[in-house]
Amino acid sequence: MVDSTNRLSPRPADANALGARIDPTIPHPARVYDYLLGGKDHFAADREAAEQLVKVSPGTREGVRAHRAFLGRAVRHLADNAEITQFLDIGTGIPTQGNTHEIAQQVNPAAHVAYVDNDPIVLAHGRALLASSEEGMTTVIEADLRDPDGILSHPEITRVIDFTRPVALIMAGVLHFITDEEEPHGLVERYKAAVPSGSQMLLSHITLDFAPKLPKEEFTKPYDKGSAPMVPRSHAQVEKFFQDWTMVPPGLVEVVTWRPDENEYQESIPGGGHAWAYGGLAVKP
């Protein structure tokens, strides 16, 4: 089936409306991430925040690329080894190389992928760039992870995702932008409850476990003026997101050590550093 809506750029009126809601003076995680990956969809405020992160951790760029590589390996595992055919990617970020639908549909052209992000610029680019394979379906909506009911009941999501069959929930690099007051674990539980047995969850999260002497305030400062603060969490706090589900080996580990691919380019992090992020997969019993 051809999902023709994914092959169209936004109409001019849509593009103008989206542009009016993009504030270039406030750093946004999706655009900061895009800058660190070498993309072109960012503003001066995003670049400034990113460079502040690099000053705190000189290996930030390499760490971000290592995180992206983990996402690719995990999605490939889900589509190939786990034979998951549906993917709900929340907090997807600005389209770049190796997007979820590209990897999943390379394995299974009939895979269905739904993207969610709260940055209008992601929606603008998503409509233009996220073209599905002819056998599969791909869509993108603008929504916030903090609104599970709105996302799970959105007509575009329910058009592409059948919640009576196993789904891969993807929350890669997004939950550390949800504060404790916003109850991130409770939010994740609502998504977990919406999918059937056999579903899997791919999750990654920033941590300071590998830099115990670095003050948290120094690391998170670049996001103080951003659209969302950064909240690093410990291994135990991140592992809690997976509670009651069965972890896929090797469990929750640093992203560079999650099933590394010997054929994949292994980029060293300056000073023998770490990617400062945990990643893992779990299956719903």
Tab-separated table of C-alpha atoms in Angstrom:
chain	number	residue	atom	x	y	z
A	1	MET	CA	0.000	0.000	0.000
A	2	VAL	CA	1.319	3.439	-0.900
A	3	ASP	CA	0.908	6.086	1.792
A	4	SER	CA	0.900	9.066	-0.554
A	5	THR	CA	0.590	11.642	2.232
A	6	ASN	CA	4.197	10.930	3.135
A	7	ARG	CA	5.437	11.906	-0.310
A	8	LEU	CA	4.137	15.464	-0.163
A	9	SER	CA	5.834	18.561	1.194
A	10	PRO	CA	3.677	20.789	3.427
A	11	ARG	CA	1.372	23.141	1.531
A	12	PRO	CA	2.632	26.767	1.706
A	13	ALA	CA	-0.068	27.710	4.203
A	14	ASP	CA	0.908	24.772	6.391
A	15	ALA	CA	4.588	25.678	6.182
A	16	ASN	CA	3.855	29.301	7.128
A	17	ALA	CA	1.720	28.223	10.054
A	18	LEU	CA	4.417	25.858	11.284
A	19	GLY	CA	7.115	28.507	10.880
A	20	ALA	CA	5.179	30.971	12.982
A	21	ARG	CA	5.326	28.563	15.921
A	22	ILE	CA	9.087	27.957	15.765
A	23	ASP	CA	11.004	30.166	18.221
A	24	PRO	CA	14.611	30.406	16.982
A	25	THR	CA	15.749	32.097	20.216
A	26	ILE	CA	15.052	29.062	22.427
A	27	PRO	CA	17.237	25.946	22.059
A	28	HIS	CA	15.229	22.814	21.269
A	29	PRO	CA	16.611	19.299	21.898
A	30	ALA	CA	15.768	18.122	18.363
A	31	ARG	CA	17.687	20.992	16.778
A	32	VAL	CA	20.639	20.753	19.193
A	33	TYR	CA	20.859	17.043	18.370
A	34	ASP	CA	20.667	17.832	14.661
A	35	TYR	CA	23.582	20.257	14.977
A	36	LEU	CA	25.702	17.728	16.864
A	37	LEU	CA	24.986	15.148	14.135
A	38	GLY	CA	26.175	17.593	11.485
A	39	GLY	CA	22.710	18.529	10.212
A	40	LYS	CA	21.549	21.892	8.883
A	41	ASP	CA	18.235	22.480	10.664
A	42	HIS	CA	19.183	24.591	13.668
A	43	PHE	CA	19.475	28.183	14.840
A	44	ALA	CA	22.132	30.195	16.666
A	45	ALA	CA	20.589	29.401	20.065
A	46	ASP	CA	20.733	25.677	19.308
A	47	ARG	CA	24.351	25.889	18.177
A	48	GLU	CA	25.315	27.852	21.283
A	49	ALA	CA	23.719	25.261	23.573
A	50	ALA	CA	25.431	22.441	21.680
A	51	GLU	CA	28.849	24.076	21.876
A	52	GLN	CA	28.382	24.569	25.618
A	53	LEU	CA	27.763	20.833	25.913
A	54	VAL	CA	30.941	20.143	23.946
A	55	LYS	CA	32.921	22.355	26.340
A	56	VAL	CA	31.630	20.367	29.302
A	57	SER	CA	32.176	17.037	27.526
A	58	PRO	CA	34.586	17.161	24.548
A	59	GLY	CA	33.261	13.791	23.357
A	60	THR	CA	29.663	15.001	22.995
A	61	ARG	CA	29.597	14.809	19.190
A	62	GLU	CA	31.032	11.309	19.154
A	63	GLY	CA	28.657	10.298	21.948
A	64	VAL	CA	25.648	11.544	19.984
A	65	ARG	CA	26.760	9.562	16.932
A	66	ALA	CA	27.282	6.488	19.115
A	67	HIS	CA	23.753	6.927	20.417
A	68	ARG	CA	22.430	7.159	16.859
A	69	ALA	CA	24.305	3.980	15.934
A	70	PHE	CA	22.736	2.182	18.911
A	71	LEU	CA	19.279	3.199	17.678
A	72	GLY	CA	20.062	1.732	14.264
A	73	ARG	CA	21.278	-1.582	15.670
A	74	ALA	CA	18.301	-1.876	18.014
A	75	VAL	CA	15.721	-1.092	15.317
A	76	ARG	CA	17.377	-3.610	13.003
A	77	HIS	CA	17.150	-6.225	15.753
A	78	LEU	CA	13.474	-5.434	16.303
A	79	ALA	CA	12.624	-5.716	12.606
A	80	ASP	CA	14.808	-8.733	11.870
A	81	ASN	CA	15.345	-10.932	14.924
A	82	ALA	CA	12.165	-9.980	16.807
A	83	GLU	CA	10.070	-9.713	13.602
A	84	ILE	CA	8.277	-6.591	14.832
A	85	THR	CA	6.356	-4.937	11.998
A	86	GLN	CA	5.046	-1.783	13.744
A	87	PHE	CA	7.072	1.039	15.261
A	88	LEU	CA	5.897	4.022	17.321
A	89	ASP	CA	8.876	6.390	17.563
A	90	ILE	CA	8.229	9.151	20.119
A	91	GLY	CA	10.651	12.056	20.169
A	92	THR	CA	12.061	11.137	16.799
A	93	GLY	CA	13.914	14.393	16.134
A	94	ILE	CA	14.721	15.982	12.788
A	95	PRO	CA	15.008	13.417	9.960
A	96	THR	CA	18.574	12.367	9.208
A	97	GLN	CA	20.291	9.292	7.784
A	98	GLY	CA	19.291	5.939	9.233
A	99	ASN	CA	15.785	6.862	10.334
A	100	THR	CA	13.614	4.181	11.932
A	101	HIS	CA	11.437	3.627	8.853
A	102	GLU	CA	14.467	3.313	6.570
A	103	ILE	CA	16.042	0.605	8.723
A	104	ALA	CA	12.800	-1.248	9.480
A	105	GLN	CA	11.585	-1.209	5.872
A	106	GLN	CA	14.981	-2.319	4.611
A	107	VAL	CA	14.404	-5.493	6.626
A	108	ASN	CA	10.649	-5.673	6.020
A	109	PRO	CA	9.257	-3.377	3.304
A	110	ALA	CA	5.760	-3.808	4.773
A	111	ALA	CA	6.710	-2.297	8.156
A	112	HIS	CA	4.534	0.496	9.558
A	113	VAL	CA	6.235	3.432	11.310
A	114	ALA	CA	4.644	6.372	13.130
A	115	TYR	CA	6.814	9.284	14.262
A	116	VAL	CA	5.962	11.759	17.026
A	117	ASP	CA	7.769	14.968	17.999
A	118	ASN	CA	6.774	18.247	19.634
A	119	ASP	CA	9.016	20.522	17.523
A	120	PRO	CA	7.102	22.047	14.574
A	121	ILE	CA	10.261	21.981	12.457
A	122	VAL	CA	10.291	18.179	12.707
A	123	LEU	CA	6.766	18.021	11.310
A	124	ALA	CA	7.669	20.349	8.453
A	125	HIS	CA	10.646	18.235	7.423
A	126	GLY	CA	8.942	14.978	8.231
A	127	ARG	CA	6.154	15.541	5.749
A	128	ALA	CA	8.705	16.238	3.053
A	129	LEU	CA	11.274	13.570	3.849
A	130	LEU	CA	9.642	10.534	5.443
A	131	ALA	CA	8.543	8.673	2.346
A	132	SER	CA	7.387	5.127	2.969
A	133	SER	CA	8.148	2.052	0.943
A	134	GLU	CA	5.271	1.100	-1.336
A	135	GLU	CA	4.394	-1.935	0.777
A	136	GLY	CA	4.638	-0.156	4.133
A	137	MET	CA	3.252	2.957	5.794
A	138	THR	CA	4.931	5.905	7.475
A	139	THR	CA	3.471	8.985	9.130
A	140	VAL	CA	4.573	11.821	11.412
A	141	ILE	CA	2.547	13.928	13.851
A	142	GLU	CA	3.304	16.872	16.088
A	143	ALA	CA	2.510	15.897	19.670
A	144	ASP	CA	4.131	15.733	23.105
A	145	LEU	CA	5.245	12.607	24.930
A	146	ARG	CA	3.511	14.039	28.009
A	147	ASP	CA	0.136	13.445	26.324
A	148	PRO	CA	-0.148	9.648	26.000
A	149	ASP	CA	-3.912	9.702	25.459
A	150	GLY	CA	-3.623	12.260	22.668
A	151	ILE	CA	-0.880	10.314	20.899
A	152	LEU	CA	-2.370	6.853	21.288
A	153	SER	CA	-5.797	7.985	20.043
A	154	HIS	CA	-4.561	10.295	17.271
A	155	PRO	CA	-6.206	9.298	13.964
A	156	GLU	CA	-2.882	9.267	12.105
A	157	ILE	CA	-1.372	6.972	14.719
A	158	THR	CA	-4.321	4.572	14.741
A	159	ARG	CA	-4.334	4.596	10.930
A	160	VAL	CA	-0.764	3.293	10.829
A	161	ILE	CA	-0.460	1.343	14.099
A	162	ASP	CA	-2.717	-1.591	15.009
A	163	PHE	CA	-2.588	-1.793	18.804
A	164	THR	CA	-4.007	-5.326	18.807
A	165	ARG	CA	-0.686	-6.573	17.383
A	166	PRO	CA	2.854	-6.235	18.846
A	167	VAL	CA	4.346	-2.769	18.611
A	168	ALA	CA	7.874	-1.474	19.114
A	169	LEU	CA	7.739	1.546	21.419
A	170	ILE	CA	10.774	3.749	20.782
A	171	MET	CA	11.768	6.478	23.234
A	172	ALA	CA	15.367	7.139	22.297
A	173	GLY	CA	17.044	10.131	23.896
A	174	VAL	CA	13.806	11.824	24.922
A	175	LEU	CA	12.928	10.887	28.512
A	176	HIS	CA	15.816	12.895	29.973
A	177	PHE	CA	13.850	15.964	28.874
A	178	ILE	CA	10.970	15.012	31.168
A	179	THR	CA	11.358	16.289	34.723
A	180	ASP	CA	10.668	14.206	37.817
A	181	GLU	CA	7.694	16.467	38.553
A	182	GLU	CA	6.189	15.386	35.233
A	183	GLU	CA	6.388	11.748	36.373
A	184	PRO	CA	8.275	10.175	33.446
A	185	HIS	CA	7.905	6.639	34.812
A	186	GLY	CA	4.147	7.049	35.047
A	187	LEU	CA	4.017	8.355	31.469
A	188	VAL	CA	5.994	5.376	30.165
A	189	GLU	CA	3.692	2.977	32.016
A	190	ARG	CA	0.705	4.404	30.127
A	191	TYR	CA	2.369	3.664	26.794
A	192	LYS	CA	3.366	0.190	27.969
A	193	ALA	CA	-0.211	-0.539	29.010
A	194	ALA	CA	-1.489	0.367	25.529
A	195	VAL	CA	0.411	-2.342	23.664
A	196	PRO	CA	-0.185	-6.130	23.707
A	197	SER	CA	1.995	-9.004	24.831
A	198	GLY	CA	4.998	-9.503	22.565
A	199	SER	CA	5.528	-5.772	22.134
A	200	GLN	CA	8.977	-4.369	22.813
A	201	MET	CA	10.347	-1.082	24.115
A	202	LEU	CA	13.555	0.543	22.907
A	203	LEU	CA	14.746	3.191	25.315
A	204	SER	CA	17.890	5.234	25.812
A	205	HIS	CA	18.661	7.886	28.399
A	206	ILE	CA	21.445	10.309	29.335
A	207	THR	CA	23.359	9.510	32.540
A	208	LEU	CA	26.164	10.982	34.614
A	209	ASP	CA	27.142	7.585	36.022
A	210	PHE	CA	30.293	7.688	33.899
A	211	ALA	CA	31.257	11.158	35.167
A	212	PRO	CA	30.601	11.024	38.921
A	213	LYS	CA	32.774	14.082	39.648
A	214	LEU	CA	30.994	16.331	37.173
A	215	PRO	CA	28.389	18.543	38.878
A	216	LYS	CA	24.954	17.886	37.431
A	217	GLU	CA	24.256	21.622	37.211
A	218	GLU	CA	27.306	22.150	35.001
A	219	PHE	CA	26.268	19.402	32.586
A	220	THR	CA	22.613	20.488	32.322
A	221	LYS	CA	23.250	24.255	32.199
A	222	PRO	CA	23.207	24.500	28.356
A	223	TYR	CA	19.527	23.493	28.470
A	224	ASP	CA	18.530	25.915	31.240
A	225	LYS	CA	17.161	28.364	28.651
A	226	GLY	CA	15.860	25.657	26.334
A	227	SER	CA	12.375	24.383	25.631
A	228	ALA	CA	13.034	21.501	28.032
A	229	PRO	CA	15.593	20.982	30.825
A	230	MET	CA	17.900	17.975	30.810
A	231	VAL	CA	17.566	15.443	33.632
A	232	PRO	CA	20.331	12.781	33.674
A	233	ARG	CA	19.345	9.622	35.571
A	234	SER	CA	21.191	6.707	37.171
A	235	HIS	CA	21.205	3.113	35.954
A	236	ALA	CA	18.609	2.166	38.569
A	237	GLN	CA	16.347	5.068	37.591
A	238	VAL	CA	16.542	4.219	33.888
A	239	GLU	CA	16.076	0.500	34.520
A	240	LYS	CA	12.849	1.304	36.351
A	241	PHE	CA	11.281	2.310	33.018
A	242	PHE	CA	11.481	-1.350	31.992
A	243	GLN	CA	9.874	-2.772	35.134
A	244	ASP	CA	7.642	-5.834	34.665
A	245	TRP	CA	9.020	-6.391	31.157
A	246	THR	CA	11.770	-8.872	30.246
A	247	MET	CA	15.083	-7.286	29.288
A	248	VAL	CA	16.665	-8.414	26.021
A	249	PRO	CA	20.362	-9.379	26.502
A	250	PRO	CA	22.715	-7.693	27.225
A	251	GLY	CA	20.227	-5.680	29.287
A	252	LEU	CA	20.546	-1.982	30.084
A	253	VAL	CA	24.113	-0.999	29.170
A	254	GLU	CA	26.083	1.902	27.797
A	255	VAL	CA	24.868	2.395	24.222
A	256	VAL	CA	28.265	1.636	22.651
A	257	THR	CA	28.297	-1.811	24.252
A	258	TRP	CA	24.765	-2.845	23.240
A	259	ARG	CA	25.358	-5.585	20.650
A	260	PRO	CA	28.177	-3.757	18.837
A	261	ASP	CA	28.468	-4.520	15.144
A	262	GLU	CA	32.012	-5.418	14.110
A	263	ASN	CA	31.216	-4.178	10.596
A	264	GLU	CA	30.057	-0.812	11.906
A	265	TYR	CA	32.490	2.058	12.098
A	266	GLN	CA	33.557	2.375	15.739
A	267	GLU	CA	34.329	6.006	16.486
A	268	SER	CA	36.504	6.558	19.538
A	269	ILE	CA	35.429	9.124	22.102
A	270	PRO	CA	38.172	11.639	23.007
A	271	GLY	CA	40.115	10.796	26.141
A	272	GLY	CA	38.747	7.250	26.230
A	273	GLY	CA	35.456	8.694	27.380
A	274	HIS	CA	31.938	7.353	27.423
A	275	ALA	CA	28.772	8.046	25.431
A	276	TRP	CA	27.067	9.016	28.716
A	277	ALA	CA	23.895	7.195	27.755
A	278	TYR	CA	22.270	3.893	28.643
A	279	GLY	CA	20.264	1.912	26.143
A	280	GLY	CA	18.244	-1.258	26.154
A	281	LEU	CA	15.304	-3.292	24.890
A	282	ALA	CA	12.609	-5.164	26.784
A	283	VAL	CA	9.705	-7.444	25.837
A	284	LYS	CA	6.191	-7.306	27.283
A	285	PRO	CA	5.305	-10.748	28.726
